[in-house]
């Protein structure tokens, strides 16, 4: 079985590549000319890399025509929410054009293939207190251009399933973290700051944004296991939440990470880290996905955070 991962060099993409290789798949992945290969340096002899700009329809079609993958895991996207406020049109254009080009190429060259569209809990946006935990049937009230782009990706998958019979499954993944998480994301940002303070690379002050937000965190290694199950067991044209079902205040996350360090660290709020809009509680209901696949999170949250902190300790040293 041939699997293609768009954005294989990214956070989730690199973990998914390791998971699929361990399951016996022949794995290929897309990178850009400017991509860092740091996350997949250990995999370069075992995966096939395509330097492919997904916003270029001719490049995407040529790649799919040559590879004809059985499975496509579409993870590549502009996924940092603050960047989507700074560059809304670029975010929407990037995320939609990449997916349209993939779907069109699949329709022409591998119509019997399957594609997983990695979407986001951000699609739910403004969630009311009586709507938690969030089911797939919850209203979509997006609060960022990124969230709007993900809703559109979701419906593009549905449209190509209904119009052309493509086997497209959409997953709305809630917050996921672990080793290799980008430093702009909250758990990783905290872990990096702690590692830098421990190493004496910055003063013992850790800068934070909103610590009262309650979020649903899952280990990335559990998430990529779910991605593999989704294309094996889920209904095409449908959407599934991937979540832990547990809500944790960002303050709790910070305190767990601080508990792994013996260094005295002061906490200071940085207003630049506050979002224009921020929902107080986002917790997912993954019972629909569990019923289809039997999946549930396995890695303890404390282990996830310790692995993340140790990852940054290794980077800064």
PDB file of C-alpha atoms in Angstrom:
ATOM      1  CA  UNK A   1       0.000   0.000   0.000  1.00  0.00           C
ATOM      2  CA  UNK A   2       1.314   3.412  -1.005  1.00  0.00           C
ATOM      3  CA  UNK A   3       0.630   6.369   1.303  1.00  0.00           C
ATOM      4  CA  UNK A   4       1.268  10.045   0.516  1.00  0.00           C
ATOM      5  CA  UNK A   5       1.539  12.577   3.352  1.00  0.00           C
ATOM      6  CA  UNK A   6       1.319  16.241   2.420  1.00  0.00           C
ATOM      7  CA  UNK A   7       3.506  18.235   4.780  1.00  0.00           C
ATOM      8  CA  UNK A   8       5.453  15.137   5.833  1.00  0.00           C
ATOM      9  CA  UNK A   9       8.179  17.287   7.380  1.00  0.00           C
ATOM     10  CA  UNK A  10       5.761  18.960   9.778  1.00  0.00           C
ATOM     11  CA  UNK A  11       4.809  18.170  13.345  1.00  0.00           C
ATOM     12  CA  UNK A  12       2.013  15.648  12.736  1.00  0.00           C
ATOM     13  CA  UNK A  13       3.354  14.612   9.324  1.00  0.00           C
ATOM     14  CA  UNK A  14       6.655  13.352  10.702  1.00  0.00           C
ATOM     15  CA  UNK A  15       4.928  11.310  13.411  1.00  0.00           C
ATOM     16  CA  UNK A  16       2.441   9.931  10.888  1.00  0.00           C
ATOM     17  CA  UNK A  17       5.298   8.868   8.596  1.00  0.00           C
ATOM     18  CA  UNK A  18       6.879   6.916  11.454  1.00  0.00           C
ATOM     19  CA  UNK A  19       3.536   5.295  12.284  1.00  0.00           C
ATOM     20  CA  UNK A  20       2.806   4.261   8.687  1.00  0.00           C
ATOM     21  CA  UNK A  21       6.316   2.931   8.108  1.00  0.00           C
ATOM     22  CA  UNK A  22       5.924   0.849  11.255  1.00  0.00           C
ATOM     23  CA  UNK A  23       2.671  -0.521   9.819  1.00  0.00           C
ATOM     24  CA  UNK A  24       4.337  -1.659   6.588  1.00  0.00           C
ATOM     25  CA  UNK A  25       3.311   1.157   4.216  1.00  0.00           C
ATOM     26  CA  UNK A  26       5.414   2.552   1.391  1.00  0.00           C
ATOM     27  CA  UNK A  27       5.504   6.216   2.397  1.00  0.00           C
ATOM     28  CA  UNK A  28       5.976   9.328   0.267  1.00  0.00           C
ATOM     29  CA  UNK A  29       5.580  12.935   1.268  1.00  0.00           C
ATOM     30  CA  UNK A  30       5.530  16.480  -0.024  1.00  0.00           C
ATOM     31  CA  UNK A  31       7.936  19.195   1.009  1.00  0.00           C
ATOM     32  CA  UNK A  32       8.591  22.720  -0.253  1.00  0.00           C
ATOM     33  CA  UNK A  33      11.907  24.011  -1.570  1.00  0.00           C
ATOM     34  CA  UNK A  34      12.336  26.042   1.616  1.00  0.00           C
ATOM     35  CA  UNK A  35      11.232  23.254   3.983  1.00  0.00           C
ATOM     36  CA  UNK A  36      13.255  22.258   7.015  1.00  0.00           C
ATOM     37  CA  UNK A  37      13.831  18.498   7.134  1.00  0.00           C
ATOM     38  CA  UNK A  38      14.785  18.500  10.820  1.00  0.00           C
ATOM     39  CA  UNK A  39      11.781  16.405  11.867  1.00  0.00           C
ATOM     40  CA  UNK A  40      12.344  13.708   9.240  1.00  0.00           C
ATOM     41  CA  UNK A  41      16.126  13.552   8.975  1.00  0.00           C
ATOM     42  CA  UNK A  42      15.963  10.049  10.473  1.00  0.00           C
ATOM     43  CA  UNK A  43      13.474   8.977   7.771  1.00  0.00           C
ATOM     44  CA  UNK A  44      15.104  10.286   4.593  1.00  0.00           C
ATOM     45  CA  UNK A  45      16.406   6.854   3.583  1.00  0.00           C
ATOM     46  CA  UNK A  46      13.006   5.210   4.099  1.00  0.00           C
ATOM     47  CA  UNK A  47      10.543   7.707   2.568  1.00  0.00           C
ATOM     48  CA  UNK A  48      10.269   9.248  -0.897  1.00  0.00           C
ATOM     49  CA  UNK A  49      10.159  13.028  -0.862  1.00  0.00           C
ATOM     50  CA  UNK A  50       8.490  15.150  -3.536  1.00  0.00           C
ATOM     51  CA  UNK A  51       9.445  18.813  -3.701  1.00  0.00           C
ATOM     52  CA  UNK A  52       5.965  19.971  -4.685  1.00  0.00           C
ATOM     53  CA  UNK A  53       4.263  23.325  -4.258  1.00  0.00           C
ATOM     54  CA  UNK A  54       0.661  22.269  -3.616  1.00  0.00           C
ATOM     55  CA  UNK A  55      -0.699  25.617  -4.814  1.00  0.00           C
ATOM     56  CA  UNK A  56       0.666  24.702  -8.292  1.00  0.00           C
ATOM     57  CA  UNK A  57      -1.978  22.495  -9.930  1.00  0.00           C
ATOM     58  CA  UNK A  58       0.383  21.205 -12.645  1.00  0.00           C
ATOM     59  CA  UNK A  59       2.979  20.124 -10.079  1.00  0.00           C
ATOM     60  CA  UNK A  60       0.352  18.355  -7.976  1.00  0.00           C
ATOM     61  CA  UNK A  61      -1.148  16.575 -10.966  1.00  0.00           C
ATOM     62  CA  UNK A  62       2.267  15.393 -12.171  1.00  0.00           C
ATOM     63  CA  UNK A  63       3.088  14.010  -8.716  1.00  0.00           C
ATOM     64  CA  UNK A  64      -0.219  12.172  -8.310  1.00  0.00           C
ATOM     65  CA  UNK A  65      -0.071  10.817 -11.876  1.00  0.00           C
ATOM     66  CA  UNK A  66       3.383   9.374 -11.173  1.00  0.00           C
ATOM     67  CA  UNK A  67       2.751   8.039  -7.666  1.00  0.00           C
ATOM     68  CA  UNK A  68      -0.939   7.010  -7.821  1.00  0.00           C
ATOM     69  CA  UNK A  69      -1.160   6.581  -4.038  1.00  0.00           C
ATOM     70  CA  UNK A  70      -3.677   4.311  -2.360  1.00  0.00           C
ATOM     71  CA  UNK A  71      -3.994   6.690   0.603  1.00  0.00           C
ATOM     72  CA  UNK A  72      -3.463  10.430   0.876  1.00  0.00           C
ATOM     73  CA  UNK A  73      -3.168  12.107   4.262  1.00  0.00           C
ATOM     74  CA  UNK A  74      -3.640  15.808   3.572  1.00  0.00           C
ATOM     75  CA  UNK A  75      -2.010  17.602   6.499  1.00  0.00           C
ATOM     76  CA  UNK A  76      -0.261  20.511   4.769  1.00  0.00           C
ATOM     77  CA  UNK A  77      -1.806  23.900   5.551  1.00  0.00           C
ATOM     78  CA  UNK A  78      -1.198  27.348   6.946  1.00  0.00           C
ATOM     79  CA  UNK A  79      -2.278  26.361  10.451  1.00  0.00           C
ATOM     80  CA  UNK A  80      -1.080  29.129  12.773  1.00  0.00           C
ATOM     81  CA  UNK A  81      -4.163  31.125  13.711  1.00  0.00           C
ATOM     82  CA  UNK A  82      -2.494  34.518  14.426  1.00  0.00           C
ATOM     83  CA  UNK A  83      -0.948  34.387  10.934  1.00  0.00           C
ATOM     84  CA  UNK A  84      -4.425  33.927   9.481  1.00  0.00           C
ATOM     85  CA  UNK A  85      -5.532  37.231  11.030  1.00  0.00           C
ATOM     86  CA  UNK A  86      -2.425  38.939   9.671  1.00  0.00           C
ATOM     87  CA  UNK A  87      -2.836  37.403   6.207  1.00  0.00           C
ATOM     88  CA  UNK A  88      -6.451  36.196   5.813  1.00  0.00           C
ATOM     89  CA  UNK A  89      -6.574  35.955   2.027  1.00  0.00           C
ATOM     90  CA  UNK A  90      -3.239  34.157   1.810  1.00  0.00           C
ATOM     91  CA  UNK A  91      -4.398  31.619   4.411  1.00  0.00           C
ATOM     92  CA  UNK A  92      -7.709  30.929   2.697  1.00  0.00           C
ATOM     93  CA  UNK A  93      -6.165  30.752  -0.778  1.00  0.00           C
ATOM     94  CA  UNK A  94      -3.352  28.472   0.348  1.00  0.00           C
ATOM     95  CA  UNK A  95      -5.521  26.022   2.256  1.00  0.00           C
ATOM     96  CA  UNK A  96      -8.245  25.771  -0.375  1.00  0.00           C
ATOM     97  CA  UNK A  97      -6.123  25.728  -3.522  1.00  0.00           C
ATOM     98  CA  UNK A  98      -3.882  22.978  -2.177  1.00  0.00           C
ATOM     99  CA  UNK A  99      -6.850  20.746  -1.489  1.00  0.00           C
ATOM    100  CA  UNK A 100      -8.655  21.445  -4.764  1.00  0.00           C
ATOM    101  CA  UNK A 101      -5.507  20.538  -6.686  1.00  0.00           C
ATOM    102  CA  UNK A 102      -5.179  17.269  -4.761  1.00  0.00           C
ATOM    103  CA  UNK A 103      -8.828  16.335  -5.258  1.00  0.00           C
ATOM    104  CA  UNK A 104      -8.726  17.139  -8.961  1.00  0.00           C
ATOM    105  CA  UNK A 105      -5.569  15.087  -9.426  1.00  0.00           C
ATOM    106  CA  UNK A 106      -7.103  12.179  -7.504  1.00  0.00           C
ATOM    107  CA  UNK A 107     -10.248  12.332  -9.623  1.00  0.00           C
ATOM    108  CA  UNK A 108      -8.170  12.029 -12.796  1.00  0.00           C
ATOM    109  CA  UNK A 109      -5.387   9.648 -11.799  1.00  0.00           C
ATOM    110  CA  UNK A 110      -6.345   7.583  -8.732  1.00  0.00           C
ATOM    111  CA  UNK A 111     -10.144   7.784  -8.302  1.00  0.00           C
ATOM    112  CA  UNK A 112     -10.168   4.612  -6.190  1.00  0.00           C
ATOM    113  CA  UNK A 113      -7.750   6.114  -3.661  1.00  0.00           C
ATOM    114  CA  UNK A 114      -8.723   7.433  -0.252  1.00  0.00           C
ATOM    115  CA  UNK A 115      -7.981  10.861   1.203  1.00  0.00           C
ATOM    116  CA  UNK A 116      -8.021  12.032   4.810  1.00  0.00           C
ATOM    117  CA  UNK A 117      -8.597  15.759   5.214  1.00  0.00           C
ATOM    118  CA  UNK A 118      -7.089  17.008   8.456  1.00  0.00           C
ATOM    119  CA  UNK A 119      -9.388  19.762   9.682  1.00  0.00           C
ATOM    120  CA  UNK A 120      -9.721  21.396  13.064  1.00  0.00           C
ATOM    121  CA  UNK A 121     -11.825  21.976  16.155  1.00  0.00           C
ATOM    122  CA  UNK A 122     -11.365  25.672  15.320  1.00  0.00           C
ATOM    123  CA  UNK A 123     -14.262  25.195  12.898  1.00  0.00           C
ATOM    124  CA  UNK A 124     -16.648  25.157  15.861  1.00  0.00           C
ATOM    125  CA  UNK A 125     -15.477  28.605  16.910  1.00  0.00           C
ATOM    126  CA  UNK A 126     -17.892  30.243  19.338  1.00  0.00           C
ATOM    127  CA  UNK A 127     -19.056  27.368  21.529  1.00  0.00           C
ATOM    128  CA  UNK A 128     -21.737  27.956  24.173  1.00  0.00           C
ATOM    129  CA  UNK A 129     -21.442  26.497  27.663  1.00  0.00           C
ATOM    130  CA  UNK A 130     -24.302  24.031  27.120  1.00  0.00           C
ATOM    131  CA  UNK A 131     -22.674  22.681  23.935  1.00  0.00           C
ATOM    132  CA  UNK A 132     -19.666  21.094  25.672  1.00  0.00           C
ATOM    133  CA  UNK A 133     -18.427  18.436  25.011  1.00  0.00           C
ATOM    134  CA  UNK A 134     -18.676  19.325  21.330  1.00  0.00           C
ATOM    135  CA  UNK A 135     -20.236  16.848  18.911  1.00  0.00           C
ATOM    136  CA  UNK A 136     -19.820  16.838  15.135  1.00  0.00           C
ATOM    137  CA  UNK A 137     -23.386  18.151  14.831  1.00  0.00           C
ATOM    138  CA  UNK A 138     -22.565  21.351  16.709  1.00  0.00           C
ATOM    139  CA  UNK A 139     -23.076  24.617  14.778  1.00  0.00           C
ATOM    140  CA  UNK A 140     -19.978  25.988  13.080  1.00  0.00           C
ATOM    141  CA  UNK A 141     -19.270  29.579  14.178  1.00  0.00           C
ATOM    142  CA  UNK A 142     -15.700  30.254  13.008  1.00  0.00           C
ATOM    143  CA  UNK A 143     -13.681  32.968  14.729  1.00  0.00           C
ATOM    144  CA  UNK A 144     -10.639  33.167  12.425  1.00  0.00           C
ATOM    145  CA  UNK A 145      -9.822  33.066   8.711  1.00  0.00           C
ATOM    146  CA  UNK A 146      -8.013  29.786   9.425  1.00  0.00           C
ATOM    147  CA  UNK A 147     -11.233  28.285  10.798  1.00  0.00           C
ATOM    148  CA  UNK A 148     -13.164  29.486   7.734  1.00  0.00           C
ATOM    149  CA  UNK A 149     -10.592  27.824   5.465  1.00  0.00           C
ATOM    150  CA  UNK A 150     -10.932  24.547   7.350  1.00  0.00           C
ATOM    151  CA  UNK A 151     -14.733  24.592   7.048  1.00  0.00           C
ATOM    152  CA  UNK A 152     -14.305  25.078   3.313  1.00  0.00           C
ATOM    153  CA  UNK A 153     -11.832  22.167   3.168  1.00  0.00           C
ATOM    154  CA  UNK A 154     -14.364  20.064   5.040  1.00  0.00           C
ATOM    155  CA  UNK A 155     -17.127  20.812   2.517  1.00  0.00           C
ATOM    156  CA  UNK A 156     -14.830  20.417  -0.482  1.00  0.00           C
ATOM    157  CA  UNK A 157     -14.203  16.842   0.647  1.00  0.00           C
ATOM    158  CA  UNK A 158     -17.939  16.256   0.942  1.00  0.00           C
ATOM    159  CA  UNK A 159     -18.581  17.783  -2.493  1.00  0.00           C
ATOM    160  CA  UNK A 160     -16.018  15.569  -4.226  1.00  0.00           C
ATOM    161  CA  UNK A 161     -17.439  12.513  -2.468  1.00  0.00           C
ATOM    162  CA  UNK A 162     -20.990  13.321  -3.586  1.00  0.00           C
ATOM    163  CA  UNK A 163     -20.123  14.502  -7.102  1.00  0.00           C
ATOM    164  CA  UNK A 164     -17.309  12.123  -8.027  1.00  0.00           C
ATOM    165  CA  UNK A 165     -17.434   9.308  -5.484  1.00  0.00           C
ATOM    166  CA  UNK A 166     -14.015  10.089  -4.010  1.00  0.00           C
ATOM    167  CA  UNK A 167     -13.379   8.379  -0.685  1.00  0.00           C
ATOM    168  CA  UNK A 168     -12.822  11.496   1.423  1.00  0.00           C
ATOM    169  CA  UNK A 169     -12.951  11.440   5.227  1.00  0.00           C
ATOM    170  CA  UNK A 170     -12.715  14.633   7.263  1.00  0.00           C
ATOM    171  CA  UNK A 171     -11.385  14.664  10.825  1.00  0.00           C
ATOM    172  CA  UNK A 172     -11.719  17.637  13.142  1.00  0.00           C
ATOM    173  CA  UNK A 173      -8.703  17.304  15.384  1.00  0.00           C
ATOM    174  CA  UNK A 174      -8.674  19.160  18.679  1.00  0.00           C
ATOM    175  CA  UNK A 175      -5.444  20.498  20.210  1.00  0.00           C
ATOM    176  CA  UNK A 176      -2.627  17.998  19.889  1.00  0.00           C
ATOM    177  CA  UNK A 177       0.883  18.280  21.207  1.00  0.00           C
ATOM    178  CA  UNK A 178       4.068  16.375  21.899  1.00  0.00           C
ATOM    179  CA  UNK A 179       7.666  16.299  20.664  1.00  0.00           C
ATOM    180  CA  UNK A 180       8.347  18.473  17.573  1.00  0.00           C
ATOM    181  CA  UNK A 181       5.375  20.782  18.163  1.00  0.00           C
ATOM    182  CA  UNK A 182       6.066  24.215  16.681  1.00  0.00           C
ATOM    183  CA  UNK A 183       7.260  26.782  19.184  1.00  0.00           C
ATOM    184  CA  UNK A 184       4.411  29.189  18.302  1.00  0.00           C
ATOM    185  CA  UNK A 185       1.854  26.835  19.898  1.00  0.00           C
ATOM    186  CA  UNK A 186       1.121  27.240  23.584  1.00  0.00           C
ATOM    187  CA  UNK A 187       2.363  23.957  25.087  1.00  0.00           C
ATOM    188  CA  UNK A 188       5.528  24.002  23.030  1.00  0.00           C
ATOM    189  CA  UNK A 189       6.135  27.680  23.681  1.00  0.00           C
ATOM    190  CA  UNK A 190       5.997  27.102  27.436  1.00  0.00           C
ATOM    191  CA  UNK A 191       8.302  24.076  27.164  1.00  0.00           C
ATOM    192  CA  UNK A 192      10.835  25.955  25.045  1.00  0.00           C
ATOM    193  CA  UNK A 193      10.904  28.913  27.438  1.00  0.00           C
ATOM    194  CA  UNK A 194      11.503  26.579  30.391  1.00  0.00           C
ATOM    195  CA  UNK A 195      14.316  24.777  28.551  1.00  0.00           C
ATOM    196  CA  UNK A 196      15.954  28.083  27.626  1.00  0.00           C
ATOM    197  CA  UNK A 197      15.683  29.375  31.215  1.00  0.00           C
ATOM    198  CA  UNK A 198      17.177  26.132  32.579  1.00  0.00           C
ATOM    199  CA  UNK A 199      20.092  26.504  30.175  1.00  0.00           C
ATOM    200  CA  UNK A 200      20.644  30.148  31.149  1.00  0.00           C
ATOM    201  CA  UNK A 201      19.769  31.376  27.660  1.00  0.00           C
ATOM    202  CA  UNK A 202      17.117  33.811  28.898  1.00  0.00           C
ATOM    203  CA  UNK A 203      16.131  35.472  32.194  1.00  0.00           C
ATOM    204  CA  UNK A 204      13.941  33.356  34.544  1.00  0.00           C
ATOM    205  CA  UNK A 205      10.686  34.936  33.362  1.00  0.00           C
ATOM    206  CA  UNK A 206       8.147  32.889  31.388  1.00  0.00           C
ATOM    207  CA  UNK A 207       5.733  34.932  29.264  1.00  0.00           C
ATOM    208  CA  UNK A 208       2.131  33.753  28.884  1.00  0.00           C
ATOM    209  CA  UNK A 209      -1.149  34.733  27.272  1.00  0.00           C
ATOM    210  CA  UNK A 210      -4.612  33.670  28.473  1.00  0.00           C
ATOM    211  CA  UNK A 211      -4.163  31.014  31.160  1.00  0.00           C
ATOM    212  CA  UNK A 212      -7.885  30.611  31.846  1.00  0.00           C
ATOM    213  CA  UNK A 213      -8.849  29.053  28.498  1.00  0.00           C
ATOM    214  CA  UNK A 214      -9.781  25.387  28.838  1.00  0.00           C
ATOM    215  CA  UNK A 215      -8.667  23.155  25.970  1.00  0.00           C
ATOM    216  CA  UNK A 216      -8.713  19.497  24.933  1.00  0.00           C
ATOM    217  CA  UNK A 217      -5.168  18.131  24.390  1.00  0.00           C
ATOM    218  CA  UNK A 218      -4.240  14.800  22.791  1.00  0.00           C
ATOM    219  CA  UNK A 219      -0.783  13.353  22.205  1.00  0.00           C
ATOM    220  CA  UNK A 220       0.220  13.637  18.538  1.00  0.00           C
ATOM    221  CA  UNK A 221       1.225   9.972  18.532  1.00  0.00           C
ATOM    222  CA  UNK A 222      -2.324   9.013  19.487  1.00  0.00           C
ATOM    223  CA  UNK A 223      -3.646  11.404  16.838  1.00  0.00           C
ATOM    224  CA  UNK A 224      -1.671   9.892  13.950  1.00  0.00           C
ATOM    225  CA  UNK A 225      -2.800   6.447  15.022  1.00  0.00           C
ATOM    226  CA  UNK A 226      -6.342   7.783  14.684  1.00  0.00           C
ATOM    227  CA  UNK A 227      -5.572   9.110  11.189  1.00  0.00           C
ATOM    228  CA  UNK A 228      -4.583   5.650  10.040  1.00  0.00           C
ATOM    229  CA  UNK A 229      -7.772   4.133  11.446  1.00  0.00           C
ATOM    230  CA  UNK A 230      -9.933   6.836   9.865  1.00  0.00           C
ATOM    231  CA  UNK A 231      -9.224   5.760   6.283  1.00  0.00           C
ATOM    232  CA  UNK A 232      -9.593   2.105   7.209  1.00  0.00           C
ATOM    233  CA  UNK A 233     -12.873   2.227   9.109  1.00  0.00           C
ATOM    234  CA  UNK A 234     -14.715   5.541   8.672  1.00  0.00           C
ATOM    235  CA  UNK A 235     -17.494   6.428   6.235  1.00  0.00           C
ATOM    236  CA  UNK A 236     -16.504   8.566   3.229  1.00  0.00           C
ATOM    237  CA  UNK A 237     -18.157  11.971   3.105  1.00  0.00           C
ATOM    238  CA  UNK A 238     -18.480  12.046   6.881  1.00  0.00           C
ATOM    239  CA  UNK A 239     -16.701  14.033   9.604  1.00  0.00           C
ATOM    240  CA  UNK A 240     -15.273  12.821  12.911  1.00  0.00           C
ATOM    241  CA  UNK A 241     -13.866  14.499  15.999  1.00  0.00           C
ATOM    242  CA  UNK A 242     -10.469  13.387  17.286  1.00  0.00           C
ATOM    243  CA  UNK A 243     -10.063  14.521  20.877  1.00  0.00           C
ATOM    244  CA  UNK A 244      -9.294  13.356  24.398  1.00  0.00           C
ATOM    245  CA  UNK A 245     -12.643  14.418  25.859  1.00  0.00           C
ATOM    246  CA  UNK A 246     -10.795  16.065  28.774  1.00  0.00           C
ATOM    247  CA  UNK A 247     -10.634  19.822  29.251  1.00  0.00           C
ATOM    248  CA  UNK A 248      -7.588  21.371  30.895  1.00  0.00           C
ATOM    249  CA  UNK A 249      -6.964  25.005  31.734  1.00  0.00           C
ATOM    250  CA  UNK A 250      -3.842  26.376  30.093  1.00  0.00           C
ATOM    251  CA  UNK A 251      -2.755  27.280  33.624  1.00  0.00           C
ATOM    252  CA  UNK A 252      -2.806  23.552  34.532  1.00  0.00           C
ATOM    253  CA  UNK A 253      -0.643  22.764  31.494  1.00  0.00           C
ATOM    254  CA  UNK A 254       1.853  25.405  32.582  1.00  0.00           C
ATOM    255  CA  UNK A 255       1.942  24.107  36.150  1.00  0.00           C
ATOM    256  CA  UNK A 256       2.600  20.527  35.010  1.00  0.00           C
ATOM    257  CA  UNK A 257       5.511  21.683  32.869  1.00  0.00           C
ATOM    258  CA  UNK A 258       6.907  23.835  35.675  1.00  0.00           C
ATOM    259  CA  UNK A 259       6.691  20.810  37.973  1.00  0.00           C
ATOM    260  CA  UNK A 260       9.252  19.017  35.798  1.00  0.00           C
ATOM    261  CA  UNK A 261      11.818  21.761  36.438  1.00  0.00           C
ATOM    262  CA  UNK A 262      13.762  22.634  39.595  1.00  0.00           C
ATOM    263  CA  UNK A 263      14.563  26.147  38.316  1.00  0.00           C
ATOM    264  CA  UNK A 264      12.808  29.113  39.942  1.00  0.00           C
ATOM    265  CA  UNK A 265      10.726  30.754  37.209  1.00  0.00           C
ATOM    266  CA  UNK A 266       8.476  33.831  37.395  1.00  0.00           C
ATOM    267  CA  UNK A 267       5.313  34.123  35.270  1.00  0.00           C
ATOM    268  CA  UNK A 268       4.393  37.308  33.416  1.00  0.00           C
ATOM    269  CA  UNK A 269       1.471  37.958  31.071  1.00  0.00           C
ATOM    270  CA  UNK A 270       2.290  39.323  27.614  1.00  0.00           C
ATOM    271  CA  UNK A 271      -0.677  41.124  26.029  1.00  0.00           C
ATOM    272  CA  UNK A 272       0.742  40.405  22.571  1.00  0.00           C
ATOM    273  CA  UNK A 273      -0.037  36.733  23.217  1.00  0.00           C
ATOM    274  CA  UNK A 274      -3.764  37.367  23.709  1.00  0.00           C
ATOM    275  CA  UNK A 275      -6.118  36.582  20.803  1.00  0.00           C
ATOM    276  CA  UNK A 276      -8.687  39.056  19.412  1.00  0.00           C
ATOM    277  CA  UNK A 277     -11.307  36.432  20.321  1.00  0.00           C
ATOM    278  CA  UNK A 278     -10.870  33.403  22.523  1.00  0.00           C
ATOM    279  CA  UNK A 279     -13.496  30.829  23.488  1.00  0.00           C
ATOM    280  CA  UNK A 280     -13.355  29.928  27.172  1.00  0.00           C
ATOM    281  CA  UNK A 281     -13.932  26.152  26.868  1.00  0.00           C
ATOM    282  CA  UNK A 282     -13.247  23.808  23.940  1.00  0.00           C
ATOM    283  CA  UNK A 283     -13.627  20.098  24.740  1.00  0.00           C
ATOM    284  CA  UNK A 284     -14.432  17.456  22.144  1.00  0.00           C
ATOM    285  CA  UNK A 285     -16.713  14.432  22.108  1.00  0.00           C
ATOM    286  CA  UNK A 286     -14.959  11.645  20.187  1.00  0.00           C
ATOM    287  CA  UNK A 287     -17.612   8.972  20.791  1.00  0.00           C
ATOM    288  CA  UNK A 288     -18.616   8.830  17.101  1.00  0.00           C
ATOM    289  CA  UNK A 289     -15.035   8.093  16.052  1.00  0.00           C
ATOM    290  CA  UNK A 290     -14.614   5.590  18.895  1.00  0.00           C
ATOM    291  CA  UNK A 291     -17.768   3.750  17.807  1.00  0.00           C
ATOM    292  CA  UNK A 292     -16.407   3.379  14.254  1.00  0.00           C
ATOM    293  CA  UNK A 293     -12.793   2.520  15.073  1.00  0.00           C
ATOM    294  CA  UNK A 294     -12.419   1.577  18.740  1.00  0.00           C
ATOM    295  CA  UNK A 295      -9.790   4.323  19.075  1.00  0.00           C
ATOM    296  CA  UNK A 296      -9.166   6.138  22.318  1.00  0.00           C
ATOM    297  CA  UNK A 297      -6.204   8.123  23.664  1.00  0.00           C
ATOM    298  CA  UNK A 298      -3.558   5.947  25.328  1.00  0.00           C
ATOM    299  CA  UNK A 299      -0.625   8.207  26.258  1.00  0.00           C
ATOM    300  CA  UNK A 300      -0.942   9.970  29.664  1.00  0.00           C
ATOM    301  CA  UNK A 301      -0.957  13.753  29.383  1.00  0.00           C
ATOM    302  CA  UNK A 302       1.897  14.144  31.854  1.00  0.00           C
ATOM    303  CA  UNK A 303       4.047  11.840  29.697  1.00  0.00           C
ATOM    304  CA  UNK A 304       3.202  13.931  26.642  1.00  0.00           C
ATOM    305  CA  UNK A 305       4.329  17.138  28.337  1.00  0.00           C
ATOM    306  CA  UNK A 306       7.513  15.590  29.748  1.00  0.00           C
ATOM    307  CA  UNK A 307       8.433  14.253  26.293  1.00  0.00           C
ATOM    308  CA  UNK A 308       7.768  17.718  24.857  1.00  0.00           C
ATOM    309  CA  UNK A 309       9.949  19.430  27.484  1.00  0.00           C
ATOM    310  CA  UNK A 310      12.749  16.908  26.966  1.00  0.00           C
ATOM    311  CA  UNK A 311      12.521  17.503  23.218  1.00  0.00           C
ATOM    312  CA  UNK A 312      13.153  21.233  23.763  1.00  0.00           C
ATOM    313  CA  UNK A 313      15.897  20.514  26.294  1.00  0.00           C
ATOM    314  CA  UNK A 314      17.629  18.563  23.548  1.00  0.00           C
ATOM    315  CA  UNK A 315      17.128  21.342  21.005  1.00  0.00           C
ATOM    316  CA  UNK A 316      18.451  24.199  23.163  1.00  0.00           C
ATOM    317  CA  UNK A 317      21.471  22.205  24.337  1.00  0.00           C
TER     318      UNK A 317
END
